[in-house]
Short mmCIF file of C-alpha atoms in Angstrom, two decimals:
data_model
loop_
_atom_site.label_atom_id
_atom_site.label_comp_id
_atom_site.label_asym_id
_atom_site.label_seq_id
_atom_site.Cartn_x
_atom_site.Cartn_y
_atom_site.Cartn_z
CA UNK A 133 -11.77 -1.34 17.69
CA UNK A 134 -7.69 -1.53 17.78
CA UNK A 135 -6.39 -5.23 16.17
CA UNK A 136 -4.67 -6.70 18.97
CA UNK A 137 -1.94 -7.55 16.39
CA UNK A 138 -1.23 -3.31 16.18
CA UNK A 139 -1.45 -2.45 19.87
CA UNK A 140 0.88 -4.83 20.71
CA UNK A 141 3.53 -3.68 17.90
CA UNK A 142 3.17 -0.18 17.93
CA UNK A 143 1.88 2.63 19.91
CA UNK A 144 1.43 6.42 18.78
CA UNK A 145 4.66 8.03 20.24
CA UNK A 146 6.58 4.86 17.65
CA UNK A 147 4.28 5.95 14.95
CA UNK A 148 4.88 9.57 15.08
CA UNK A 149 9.21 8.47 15.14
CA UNK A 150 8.62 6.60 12.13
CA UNK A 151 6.06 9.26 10.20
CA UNK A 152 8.94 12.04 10.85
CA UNK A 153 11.70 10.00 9.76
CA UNK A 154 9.63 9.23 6.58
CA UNK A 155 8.59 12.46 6.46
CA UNK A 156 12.34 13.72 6.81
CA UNK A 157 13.64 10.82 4.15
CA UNK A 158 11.20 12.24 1.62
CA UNK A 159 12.17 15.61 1.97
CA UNK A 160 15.83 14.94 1.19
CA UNK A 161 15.21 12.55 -1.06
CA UNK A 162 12.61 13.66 -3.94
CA UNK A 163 13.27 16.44 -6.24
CA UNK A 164 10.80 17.93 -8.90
CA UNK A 165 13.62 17.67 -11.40
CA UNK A 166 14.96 14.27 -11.11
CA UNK A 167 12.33 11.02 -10.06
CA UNK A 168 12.92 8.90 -6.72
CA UNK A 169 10.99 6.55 -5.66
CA UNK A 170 12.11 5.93 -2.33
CA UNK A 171 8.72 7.27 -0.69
CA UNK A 172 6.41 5.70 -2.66
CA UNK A 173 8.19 2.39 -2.08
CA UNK A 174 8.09 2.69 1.93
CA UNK A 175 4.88 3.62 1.41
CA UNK A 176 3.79 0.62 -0.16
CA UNK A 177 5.76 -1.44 2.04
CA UNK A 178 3.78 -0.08 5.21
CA UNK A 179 0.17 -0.52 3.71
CA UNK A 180 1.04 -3.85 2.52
CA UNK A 181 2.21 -4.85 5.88
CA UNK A 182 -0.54 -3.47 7.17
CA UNK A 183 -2.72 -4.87 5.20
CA UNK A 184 -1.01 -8.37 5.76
CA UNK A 185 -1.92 -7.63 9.95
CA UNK A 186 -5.27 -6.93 9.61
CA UNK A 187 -5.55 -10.52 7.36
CA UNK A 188 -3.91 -12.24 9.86
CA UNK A 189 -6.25 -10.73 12.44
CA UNK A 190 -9.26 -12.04 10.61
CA UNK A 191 -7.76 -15.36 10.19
CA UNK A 192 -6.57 -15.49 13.70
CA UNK A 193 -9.96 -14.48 15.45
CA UNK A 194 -12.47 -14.07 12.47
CA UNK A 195 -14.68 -10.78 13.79
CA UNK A 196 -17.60 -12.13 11.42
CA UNK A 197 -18.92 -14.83 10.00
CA UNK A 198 -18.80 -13.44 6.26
CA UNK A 199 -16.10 -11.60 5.63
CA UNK A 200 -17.37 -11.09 2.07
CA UNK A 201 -19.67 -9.04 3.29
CA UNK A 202 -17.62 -6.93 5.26
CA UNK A 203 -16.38 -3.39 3.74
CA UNK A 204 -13.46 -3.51 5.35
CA UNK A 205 -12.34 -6.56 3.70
CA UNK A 206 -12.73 -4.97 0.11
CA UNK A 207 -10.85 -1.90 0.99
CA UNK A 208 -7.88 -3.96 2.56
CA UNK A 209 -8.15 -5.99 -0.46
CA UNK A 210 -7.96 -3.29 -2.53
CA UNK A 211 -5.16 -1.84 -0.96
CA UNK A 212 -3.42 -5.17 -0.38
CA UNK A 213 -3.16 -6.04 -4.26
CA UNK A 214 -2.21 -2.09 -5.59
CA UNK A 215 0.01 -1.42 -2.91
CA UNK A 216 1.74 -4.94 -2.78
CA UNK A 217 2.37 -4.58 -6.18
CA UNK A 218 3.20 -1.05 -7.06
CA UNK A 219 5.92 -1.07 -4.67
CA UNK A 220 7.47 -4.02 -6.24
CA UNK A 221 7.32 -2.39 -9.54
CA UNK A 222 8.55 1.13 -8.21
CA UNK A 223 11.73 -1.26 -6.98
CA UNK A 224 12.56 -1.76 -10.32
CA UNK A 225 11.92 1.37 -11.99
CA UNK A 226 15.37 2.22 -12.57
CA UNK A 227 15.62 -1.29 -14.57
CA UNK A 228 12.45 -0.63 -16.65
CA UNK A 229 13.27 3.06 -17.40
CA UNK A 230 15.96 1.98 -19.88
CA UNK A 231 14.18 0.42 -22.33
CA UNK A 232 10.84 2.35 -23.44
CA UNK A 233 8.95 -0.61 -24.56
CA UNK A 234 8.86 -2.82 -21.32
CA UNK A 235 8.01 0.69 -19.58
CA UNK A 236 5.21 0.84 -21.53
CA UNK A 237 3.86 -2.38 -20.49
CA UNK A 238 5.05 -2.42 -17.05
CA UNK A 239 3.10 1.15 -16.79
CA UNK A 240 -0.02 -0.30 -18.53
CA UNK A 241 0.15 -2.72 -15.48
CA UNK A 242 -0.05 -0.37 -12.93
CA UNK A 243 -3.08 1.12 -14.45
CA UNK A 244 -4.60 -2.01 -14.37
CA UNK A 245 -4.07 -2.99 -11.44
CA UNK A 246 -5.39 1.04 -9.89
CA UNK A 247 -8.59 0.22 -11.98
CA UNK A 248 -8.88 -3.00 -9.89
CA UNK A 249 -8.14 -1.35 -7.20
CA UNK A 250 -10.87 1.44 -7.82
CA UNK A 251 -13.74 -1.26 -8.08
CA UNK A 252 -12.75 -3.11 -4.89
CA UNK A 253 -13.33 0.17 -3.11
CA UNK A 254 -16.26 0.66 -4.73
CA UNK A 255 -17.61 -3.24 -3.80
CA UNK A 256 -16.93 -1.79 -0.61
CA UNK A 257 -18.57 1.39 -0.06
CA UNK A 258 -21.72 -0.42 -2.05
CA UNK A 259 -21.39 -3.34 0.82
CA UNK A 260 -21.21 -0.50 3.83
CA UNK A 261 -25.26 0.48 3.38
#
């Protein structure tokens, strides 16, 4: 079932504008040599938006009556707190790549928050028998 949130703001031929100017923006962008993070930060800045739609669907016109129990909810969840963050700290890269010790840390973070991740997806697949 399409939200009624996304049909209204987007339809396919949009979509497939917006995947080949990403697509295009990567390709002049990254280099194996030298690190951008351009991509990855649109990319996190689309999930999280999406992410943010399908919450407002649910708390807009709530599809069930525990969302808890959904599997959707966990992946969006999952996706909602990795992405939203790891675009934020991707942002600032360029800041934290001068001094090794707070790029240690604000590494460390990431990983943390990808384990997190990881077990809200698995809540989820365990909740989808």
């Amino acid at each position: 079932m399409v939200s009624p949130t996304v049909n209204k703001v987007f339809n396919w031929k949009v979509l497939l504008l917006i995947y080949v100017f990403l697509f295009s923006t990567f390709l002049i962008f990254e280099n194996i040599h030298i690190y951008y993070p351009y991509s990855r930060i649109i990319e996190g800045i689309i999930i999280f938006l999406a992410c943010l739609s399908y919450f407002n669907d649910e708390l807009r016109a709530p599809k069930v009556t525990r969302i808890v129990k959904e599997p959707a909810f966990w992946f969006v969840s999952a996706f909602l707190i990795y992405y939203g963050s790891s675009w934020l700290i991707l942002l600032g890269s360029s800041f934290y790549n001068q001094d090794s010790n707070l790029f240690i840390y604000i590494w460390g973070g990431n990983n943390i928050l990808n384990i997190i991740k990881n077990m809200l997806i698995v809540i989820g697949l365990i909740s989808s028998k």
